[in-house]
Short mmCIF file of C-alpha atoms in Angstrom, two decimals:
data_model
loop_
_atom_site.label_atom_id
_atom_site.label_comp_id
_atom_site.label_asym_id
_atom_site.label_seq_id
_atom_site.Cartn_x
_atom_site.Cartn_y
_atom_site.Cartn_z
CA UNK A 1 0.00 0.01 0.00
CA UNK A 2 0.99 3.57 -0.57
CA UNK A 3 3.02 5.60 1.88
CA UNK A 4 1.24 8.84 0.98
CA UNK A 5 3.95 11.04 2.48
CA UNK A 6 6.92 12.12 0.43
CA UNK A 7 7.84 11.70 -3.21
CA UNK A 8 9.26 8.63 -4.81
CA UNK A 9 7.37 6.00 -2.74
CA UNK A 10 5.46 4.60 -5.71
CA UNK A 11 8.79 3.74 -7.38
CA UNK A 12 9.39 1.42 -4.48
CA UNK A 13 6.02 -0.42 -4.64
CA UNK A 14 6.04 -3.98 -5.94
CA UNK A 15 2.72 -5.44 -6.94
CA UNK A 16 3.65 -8.30 -9.25
CA UNK A 17 6.36 -10.83 -9.89
CA UNK A 18 7.45 -8.77 -12.89
CA UNK A 19 7.91 -5.76 -10.59
CA UNK A 20 9.88 -7.98 -8.09
CA UNK A 21 12.16 -9.44 -10.73
CA UNK A 22 12.85 -6.01 -12.19
CA UNK A 23 13.75 -4.51 -8.76
CA UNK A 24 16.08 -7.42 -7.90
CA UNK A 25 17.74 -7.18 -11.30
CA UNK A 26 18.44 -3.44 -10.83
CA UNK A 27 19.56 -3.51 -7.23
CA UNK A 28 18.13 -4.53 -3.88
CA UNK A 29 14.80 -4.50 -2.05
CA UNK A 30 15.79 -2.27 0.75
CA UNK A 31 12.86 0.03 1.66
CA UNK A 32 10.52 -1.54 -0.91
CA UNK A 33 6.87 -2.36 -0.27
CA UNK A 34 5.90 -5.77 -1.68
CA UNK A 35 2.18 -6.23 -1.77
CA UNK A 36 0.22 -9.50 -2.26
CA UNK A 37 2.89 -11.21 -4.46
CA UNK A 38 3.43 -14.93 -4.26
CA UNK A 39 7.16 -15.27 -3.58
CA UNK A 40 7.29 -18.99 -2.90
CA UNK A 41 9.26 -19.42 -6.14
CA UNK A 42 11.75 -16.54 -5.40
CA UNK A 43 13.48 -18.00 -2.36
CA UNK A 44 16.99 -17.72 -3.93
CA UNK A 45 16.43 -14.06 -4.82
CA UNK A 46 15.17 -13.25 -1.27
CA UNK A 47 18.17 -15.09 0.31
CA UNK A 48 20.76 -13.17 -1.66
CA UNK A 49 19.11 -9.70 -1.77
CA UNK A 50 19.20 -6.91 0.85
CA UNK A 51 15.63 -6.52 2.15
CA UNK A 52 16.38 -4.11 5.05
CA UNK A 53 13.51 -1.73 5.78
CA UNK A 54 11.20 -3.54 3.34
CA UNK A 55 7.62 -4.50 4.06
CA UNK A 56 6.03 -7.67 2.75
CA UNK A 57 2.26 -7.47 2.85
CA UNK A 58 0.48 -10.80 2.36
CA UNK A 59 3.27 -12.38 0.36
CA UNK A 60 3.53 -16.16 0.62
CA UNK A 61 7.18 -17.27 0.94
CA UNK A 62 9.18 -20.31 2.03
CA UNK A 63 10.07 -20.44 5.76
CA UNK A 64 13.82 -19.92 5.25
CA UNK A 65 13.14 -16.87 3.05
CA UNK A 66 10.73 -15.43 5.63
CA UNK A 67 13.31 -15.96 8.37
CA UNK A 68 16.05 -14.27 6.38
CA UNK A 69 14.01 -11.17 5.52
CA UNK A 70 12.89 -10.78 9.11
CA UNK A 71 16.58 -10.99 10.11
CA UNK A 72 17.25 -8.19 7.68
CA UNK A 73 14.76 -6.03 9.64
CA UNK A 74 11.98 -6.27 7.11
CA UNK A 75 8.37 -6.27 8.29
CA UNK A 76 6.41 -9.40 7.24
CA UNK A 77 2.65 -9.43 7.30
CA UNK A 78 1.80 -13.01 6.43
CA UNK A 79 -1.22 -14.02 4.37
CA UNK A 80 -4.36 -14.65 6.41
CA UNK A 81 -5.77 -18.16 5.80
CA UNK A 82 -9.47 -18.96 5.43
CA UNK A 83 -10.62 -15.50 4.37
CA UNK A 84 -12.94 -15.06 1.32
CA UNK A 85 -10.88 -11.94 0.31
CA UNK A 86 -7.33 -10.74 0.23
CA UNK A 87 -6.89 -7.87 2.63
CA UNK A 88 -3.55 -6.89 0.97
CA UNK A 89 -4.60 -7.04 -2.66
CA UNK A 90 -2.78 -4.52 -4.85
CA UNK A 91 -5.46 -4.01 -7.54
CA UNK A 92 -9.14 -3.28 -7.82
CA UNK A 93 -11.66 -6.04 -8.39
CA UNK A 94 -13.01 -7.11 -11.76
CA UNK A 95 -16.60 -8.24 -12.11
CA UNK A 96 -15.34 -11.72 -12.94
CA UNK A 97 -13.45 -11.94 -9.68
CA UNK A 98 -16.38 -10.88 -7.46
CA UNK A 99 -18.92 -13.04 -9.37
CA UNK A 100 -16.70 -16.12 -9.82
CA UNK A 101 -18.89 -19.20 -9.49
CA UNK A 102 -22.10 -17.36 -10.36
CA UNK A 103 -23.11 -20.48 -12.40
CA UNK A 104 -23.66 -22.26 -9.04
CA UNK A 105 -25.67 -19.36 -7.63
CA UNK A 106 -24.78 -15.97 -6.17
CA UNK A 107 -24.25 -17.49 -2.69
CA UNK A 108 -21.21 -19.27 -3.93
CA UNK A 109 -19.39 -16.17 -5.24
CA UNK A 110 -16.57 -14.33 -3.42
CA UNK A 111 -18.74 -11.26 -3.18
CA UNK A 112 -21.52 -13.10 -1.28
CA UNK A 113 -19.04 -15.03 0.86
CA UNK A 114 -17.25 -11.83 1.79
CA UNK A 115 -20.53 -10.17 2.79
CA UNK A 116 -21.38 -13.16 4.97
CA UNK A 117 -17.96 -12.89 6.66
CA UNK A 118 -18.51 -9.16 7.19
CA UNK A 119 -21.91 -9.67 8.86
CA UNK A 120 -20.57 -12.43 11.08
CA UNK A 121 -17.42 -10.62 12.25
CA UNK A 122 -19.11 -7.18 12.54
CA UNK A 123 -21.59 -8.68 14.98
CA UNK A 124 -18.94 -10.21 17.27
CA UNK A 125 -16.76 -7.08 17.47
CA UNK A 126 -13.49 -8.95 16.76
CA UNK A 127 -10.58 -6.43 16.63
CA UNK A 128 -8.66 -8.74 14.36
CA UNK A 129 -11.48 -8.64 11.80
CA UNK A 130 -11.80 -4.84 12.02
CA UNK A 131 -8.08 -4.53 11.43
CA UNK A 132 -8.30 -6.71 8.36
CA UNK A 133 -11.20 -4.67 7.04
CA UNK A 134 -9.23 -1.46 7.54
CA UNK A 135 -6.21 -2.87 5.78
CA UNK A 136 -8.33 -4.02 2.86
CA UNK A 137 -10.02 -0.68 2.48
CA UNK A 138 -6.69 1.17 2.50
CA UNK A 139 -5.53 -1.14 -0.23
CA UNK A 140 -8.61 -0.29 -2.27
CA UNK A 141 -7.96 3.45 -1.88
CA UNK A 142 -4.33 2.99 -2.88
CA UNK A 143 -5.30 1.02 -5.99
CA UNK A 144 -8.03 3.54 -6.86
CA UNK A 145 -5.61 6.50 -6.66
CA UNK A 146 -3.11 4.70 -8.94
CA UNK A 147 -5.86 3.89 -11.53
CA UNK A 148 -7.38 7.32 -11.62
CA UNK A 149 -4.19 9.32 -11.63
CA UNK A 150 -4.49 11.93 -14.40
CA UNK A 151 -8.07 11.01 -15.40
CA UNK A 152 -11.06 13.31 -15.58
CA UNK A 153 -13.66 11.58 -13.42
CA UNK A 154 -17.35 12.36 -13.38
CA UNK A 155 -19.67 10.81 -10.85
CA UNK A 156 -23.17 9.56 -11.66
CA UNK A 157 -25.29 9.08 -8.48
CA UNK A 158 -28.79 7.75 -8.26
CA UNK A 159 -31.04 5.27 -6.55
CA UNK A 160 -30.66 1.52 -6.54
CA UNK A 161 -34.43 1.01 -7.11
CA UNK A 162 -34.38 2.15 -10.77
CA UNK A 163 -35.53 -0.98 -12.62
CA UNK A 164 -34.07 -2.39 -15.77
CA UNK A 165 -36.65 -2.02 -18.55
CA UNK A 166 -37.67 1.43 -17.42
CA UNK A 167 -37.19 4.63 -19.43
CA UNK A 168 -35.36 6.13 -16.48
CA UNK A 169 -32.83 3.24 -16.64
CA UNK A 170 -32.37 3.69 -20.39
CA UNK A 171 -31.79 7.41 -19.88
CA UNK A 172 -29.11 6.78 -17.21
CA UNK A 173 -27.45 4.32 -19.60
CA UNK A 174 -27.39 6.91 -22.45
CA UNK A 175 -25.92 9.42 -20.01
CA UNK A 176 -23.04 7.06 -19.07
CA UNK A 177 -22.44 6.40 -22.79
CA UNK A 178 -22.37 10.08 -23.71
CA UNK A 179 -20.07 11.02 -20.84
CA UNK A 180 -17.64 8.25 -21.76
CA UNK A 181 -17.60 9.21 -25.35
CA UNK A 182 -16.81 12.75 -24.30
CA UNK A 183 -13.56 11.45 -22.78
CA UNK A 184 -14.62 11.34 -19.14
CA UNK A 185 -14.30 8.39 -16.75
CA UNK A 186 -17.64 7.54 -15.26
CA UNK A 187 -17.63 6.59 -11.57
CA UNK A 188 -20.72 5.33 -9.73
CA UNK A 189 -21.61 3.83 -6.37
CA UNK A 190 -21.23 0.47 -8.14
CA UNK A 191 -24.56 -0.94 -7.23
CA UNK A 192 -27.77 -1.74 -9.11
CA UNK A 193 -30.37 0.67 -10.55
CA UNK A 194 -29.16 4.07 -11.81
CA UNK A 195 -25.52 3.14 -10.90
CA UNK A 196 -25.62 0.01 -13.05
CA UNK A 197 -27.23 1.88 -15.88
CA UNK A 198 -24.47 4.50 -15.97
CA UNK A 199 -21.73 1.79 -15.89
CA UNK A 200 -23.63 -0.14 -18.64
CA UNK A 201 -23.64 2.95 -20.89
CA UNK A 202 -19.90 3.44 -20.34
CA UNK A 203 -19.28 -0.16 -21.11
CA UNK A 204 -21.10 0.08 -24.44
CA UNK A 205 -19.76 3.49 -25.41
CA UNK A 206 -17.26 2.05 -27.95
CA UNK A 207 -19.99 0.20 -29.85
CA UNK A 208 -22.67 1.47 -32.19
CA UNK A 209 -25.83 2.87 -30.58
CA UNK A 210 -27.80 -0.37 -31.38
CA UNK A 211 -25.70 -2.28 -28.91
CA UNK A 212 -27.27 -0.43 -26.00
CA UNK A 213 -30.77 -1.08 -27.36
CA UNK A 214 -29.98 -4.76 -27.55
CA UNK A 215 -28.55 -4.75 -24.04
CA UNK A 216 -31.56 -3.04 -22.59
CA UNK A 217 -33.87 -5.66 -24.07
CA UNK A 218 -31.74 -8.47 -22.60
CA UNK A 219 -31.51 -6.97 -19.18
CA UNK A 220 -35.27 -6.30 -18.99
CA UNK A 221 -35.78 -10.06 -18.51
CA UNK A 222 -34.36 -9.61 -15.00
CA UNK A 223 -35.56 -6.16 -13.86
CA UNK A 224 -34.19 -6.26 -10.37
CA UNK A 225 -31.69 -8.09 -8.19
CA UNK A 226 -34.70 -9.16 -6.06
CA UNK A 227 -35.81 -11.87 -5.72
CA UNK A 228 -32.84 -13.49 -7.50
CA UNK A 229 -29.40 -11.90 -7.61
CA UNK A 230 -28.23 -14.90 -9.60
CA UNK A 231 -30.68 -14.30 -12.46
CA UNK A 232 -29.93 -10.56 -12.36
CA UNK A 233 -26.18 -11.08 -12.61
CA UNK A 234 -26.43 -13.82 -15.29
CA UNK A 235 -28.37 -11.42 -17.52
CA UNK A 236 -25.62 -8.84 -17.12
CA UNK A 237 -22.89 -11.33 -17.97
CA UNK A 238 -24.84 -12.36 -21.08
CA UNK A 239 -24.62 -8.77 -22.22
CA UNK A 240 -20.90 -8.64 -21.44
CA UNK A 241 -20.32 -11.90 -23.38
CA UNK A 242 -21.86 -10.34 -26.46
CA UNK A 243 -19.89 -7.09 -26.10
CA UNK A 244 -16.76 -8.02 -24.15
CA UNK A 245 -14.47 -5.10 -25.17
CA UNK A 246 -16.28 -2.35 -23.38
CA UNK A 247 -15.31 1.12 -22.22
CA UNK A 248 -13.78 1.59 -18.81
CA UNK A 249 -15.69 2.87 -15.84
CA UNK A 250 -15.45 2.65 -12.11
CA UNK A 251 -17.81 1.15 -9.52
CA UNK A 252 -17.28 1.91 -5.80
CA UNK A 253 -19.78 -0.19 -3.89
CA UNK A 254 -19.76 -1.39 -0.24
CA UNK A 255 -20.35 -4.60 1.74
CA UNK A 256 -22.00 -2.32 4.36
CA UNK A 257 -25.02 -2.55 2.01
CA UNK A 258 -24.14 -6.04 0.95
CA UNK A 259 -27.73 -6.99 0.25
CA UNK A 260 -27.26 -4.85 -2.85
CA UNK A 261 -24.81 -6.67 -5.19
CA UNK A 262 -22.18 -4.80 -7.24
CA UNK A 263 -23.08 -4.40 -10.90
CA UNK A 264 -21.00 -6.27 -13.44
CA UNK A 265 -20.60 -3.45 -15.94
CA UNK A 266 -17.91 -1.38 -14.23
CA UNK A 267 -14.56 -2.56 -15.52
CA UNK A 268 -12.86 -1.75 -12.20
CA UNK A 269 -14.54 -2.19 -8.84
CA UNK A 270 -13.30 -0.72 -5.56
CA UNK A 271 -15.44 -2.42 -2.97
CA UNK A 272 -15.20 -1.23 0.59
CA UNK A 273 -16.24 -2.45 4.02
CA UNK A 274 -16.51 1.02 5.54
CA UNK A 275 -19.30 2.94 3.82
CA UNK A 276 -18.18 6.31 5.12
CA UNK A 277 -14.70 5.79 3.54
CA UNK A 278 -16.29 4.64 0.34
CA UNK A 279 -18.71 7.63 0.15
CA UNK A 280 -16.14 10.26 0.84
CA UNK A 281 -13.61 8.69 -1.43
CA UNK A 282 -16.03 8.34 -4.31
CA UNK A 283 -17.08 11.99 -4.25
CA UNK A 284 -13.59 13.31 -3.59
CA UNK A 285 -12.32 11.63 -6.75
CA UNK A 286 -14.96 13.13 -9.02
CA UNK A 287 -12.81 16.02 -10.21
CA UNK A 288 -15.03 16.70 -13.25
CA UNK A 289 -18.13 16.95 -11.27
CA UNK A 290 -21.20 14.83 -10.32
CA UNK A 291 -24.55 14.21 -11.89
CA UNK A 292 -27.30 13.35 -9.41
CA UNK A 293 -30.18 11.31 -10.84
CA UNK A 294 -33.35 10.88 -8.84
CA UNK A 295 -32.86 8.93 -5.63
CA UNK A 296 -33.86 8.67 -2.06
CA UNK A 297 -31.97 9.02 1.26
CA UNK A 298 -28.60 7.75 0.01
CA UNK A 299 -28.56 10.13 -2.95
CA UNK A 300 -29.67 13.08 -0.80
CA UNK A 301 -26.77 12.27 1.53
CA UNK A 302 -24.41 12.22 -1.49
CA UNK A 303 -25.67 15.64 -2.65
CA UNK A 304 -24.74 17.27 0.64
CA UNK A 305 -21.60 15.22 1.13
CA UNK A 306 -20.49 16.76 -2.14
CA UNK A 307 -21.86 20.21 -1.42
CA UNK A 308 -20.00 20.62 1.85
CA UNK A 309 -16.41 20.70 0.47
CA UNK A 310 -17.66 22.79 -2.45
CA UNK A 311 -19.10 25.28 0.02
CA UNK A 312 -15.88 25.47 2.11
CA UNK A 313 -13.56 24.88 -0.91
CA UNK A 314 -11.76 22.38 1.31
CA UNK A 315 -10.69 20.37 -1.80
CA UNK A 316 -9.87 23.43 -3.89
CA UNK A 317 -12.31 25.16 -6.21
CA UNK A 318 -15.86 23.84 -6.34
CA UNK A 319 -16.69 21.11 -8.84
CA UNK A 320 -19.88 20.94 -10.90
CA UNK A 321 -23.11 19.50 -9.48
CA UNK A 322 -25.96 18.76 -11.90
CA UNK A 323 -29.28 17.64 -10.42
CA UNK A 324 -31.61 15.82 -12.87
CA UNK A 325 -35.46 15.95 -12.69
CA UNK A 326 -36.85 19.26 -11.51
CA UNK A 327 -40.03 17.82 -9.94
CA UNK A 328 -38.03 15.27 -7.94
CA UNK A 329 -35.53 17.72 -6.46
CA UNK A 330 -37.94 20.62 -5.90
CA UNK A 331 -41.21 18.81 -4.92
CA UNK A 332 -40.78 15.24 -3.84
CA UNK A 333 -37.44 15.88 -2.16
CA UNK A 334 -36.85 19.66 -2.16
CA UNK A 335 -33.03 19.49 -2.11
CA UNK A 336 -32.50 22.08 -4.82
CA UNK A 337 -33.83 25.08 -2.93
CA UNK A 338 -31.54 24.41 0.03
CA UNK A 339 -28.55 23.70 -2.30
CA UNK A 340 -29.21 26.99 -4.15
CA UNK A 341 -29.48 28.89 -0.87
CA UNK A 342 -26.21 27.44 0.37
CA UNK A 343 -24.46 28.40 -2.85
CA UNK A 344 -25.75 31.94 -3.06
CA UNK A 345 -22.93 34.48 -3.34
CA UNK A 346 -20.17 31.86 -3.27
CA UNK A 347 -17.98 30.48 -6.10
CA UNK A 348 -20.02 27.30 -6.06
CA UNK A 349 -23.09 29.20 -7.23
CA UNK A 350 -21.78 29.10 -10.76
CA UNK A 351 -21.13 25.33 -10.49
CA UNK A 352 -24.59 24.05 -9.72
CA UNK A 353 -27.51 23.34 -12.17
CA UNK A 354 -30.89 21.78 -12.18
CA UNK A 355 -32.21 20.27 -15.38
CA UNK A 356 -35.52 18.69 -16.31
CA UNK A 357 -34.26 15.54 -18.09
CA UNK A 358 -31.23 13.34 -18.19
CA UNK A 359 -30.60 14.23 -21.83
CA UNK A 360 -29.77 17.77 -20.75
CA UNK A 361 -27.22 16.74 -18.18
CA UNK A 362 -24.10 16.45 -20.40
CA UNK A 363 -24.54 19.97 -21.81
CA UNK A 364 -25.15 21.31 -18.36
CA UNK A 365 -22.02 19.61 -17.03
CA UNK A 366 -19.98 20.97 -19.96
CA UNK A 367 -21.23 24.47 -19.27
CA UNK A 368 -20.39 24.29 -15.57
CA UNK A 369 -16.93 22.90 -16.26
CA UNK A 370 -16.31 25.91 -18.44
CA UNK A 371 -17.59 28.42 -15.87
#
């Protein structure tokens, strides 16, 4: 994981056997961070290489190699057996990893088994389990920072209840497609509903428009993850099988709401145990703004979680906020009047907009980015 203090640390991070071999060939491992790399086949290299001040996070190695690096003064955090996840993993998840075994039913997948572990350990208050969750979440943040470095990221937030087959779902998918085609990286909360729709649109952005129409028809066969997550996920993977080379987008879900599965259309998934870390990290990384589709309590929370640093400019200048559906945000949930009052007379006033339909959102976002 990243030491976020001081320059040059990333040059000392080793996250694959190729990185390890390259570092050994060009010198020693002193001060390096080796993260979740199987070193059982690199005993000779470890025995003959200086590893003083190094840290080995979840790296399997032979006993004599482990004894030697400890004698050098390296820190060794051994792999933790019998976990359904790797707390030290160096990269974000792929949909295939989280849904491995979906053919046998969702309950057999790593995602479902990790949620079951989380519920069990959260209830018993085990400090070892809470430490493992914290280590895992920091690894997610580190991998996310590396992936998004230099990218223009736009968030798309909205409710999980938006059903496949609805016009609202199709509109959110078209939004994700248009934003991706404009060169932005779409990031969502990684769950079902509006979040899935935006990730779907991003995935199908490289294809002709008819590909999305076809996908929407296929997905409508399983409108919701309830009652069957398995059927819902299999429909998504059928779409992915037909269009495997999709555009990249990000999903940032949480096992805190583990009854809602992650959607399979985000190419990269940063899944967290701590929802507060996940929420703040998602919004903080949306440097090109956020589009808020209609939602309920969770989306309202996200609006004001995003508005607060814009109000205080605690992350620099305010970033755009586009709220979609005037009736929803002024009548059903009157968030817009409060947001507009907060922004009055401040720099963020020129960075907020309310639009009637999702089709207007890209133009509004572009206008706010230029303000």
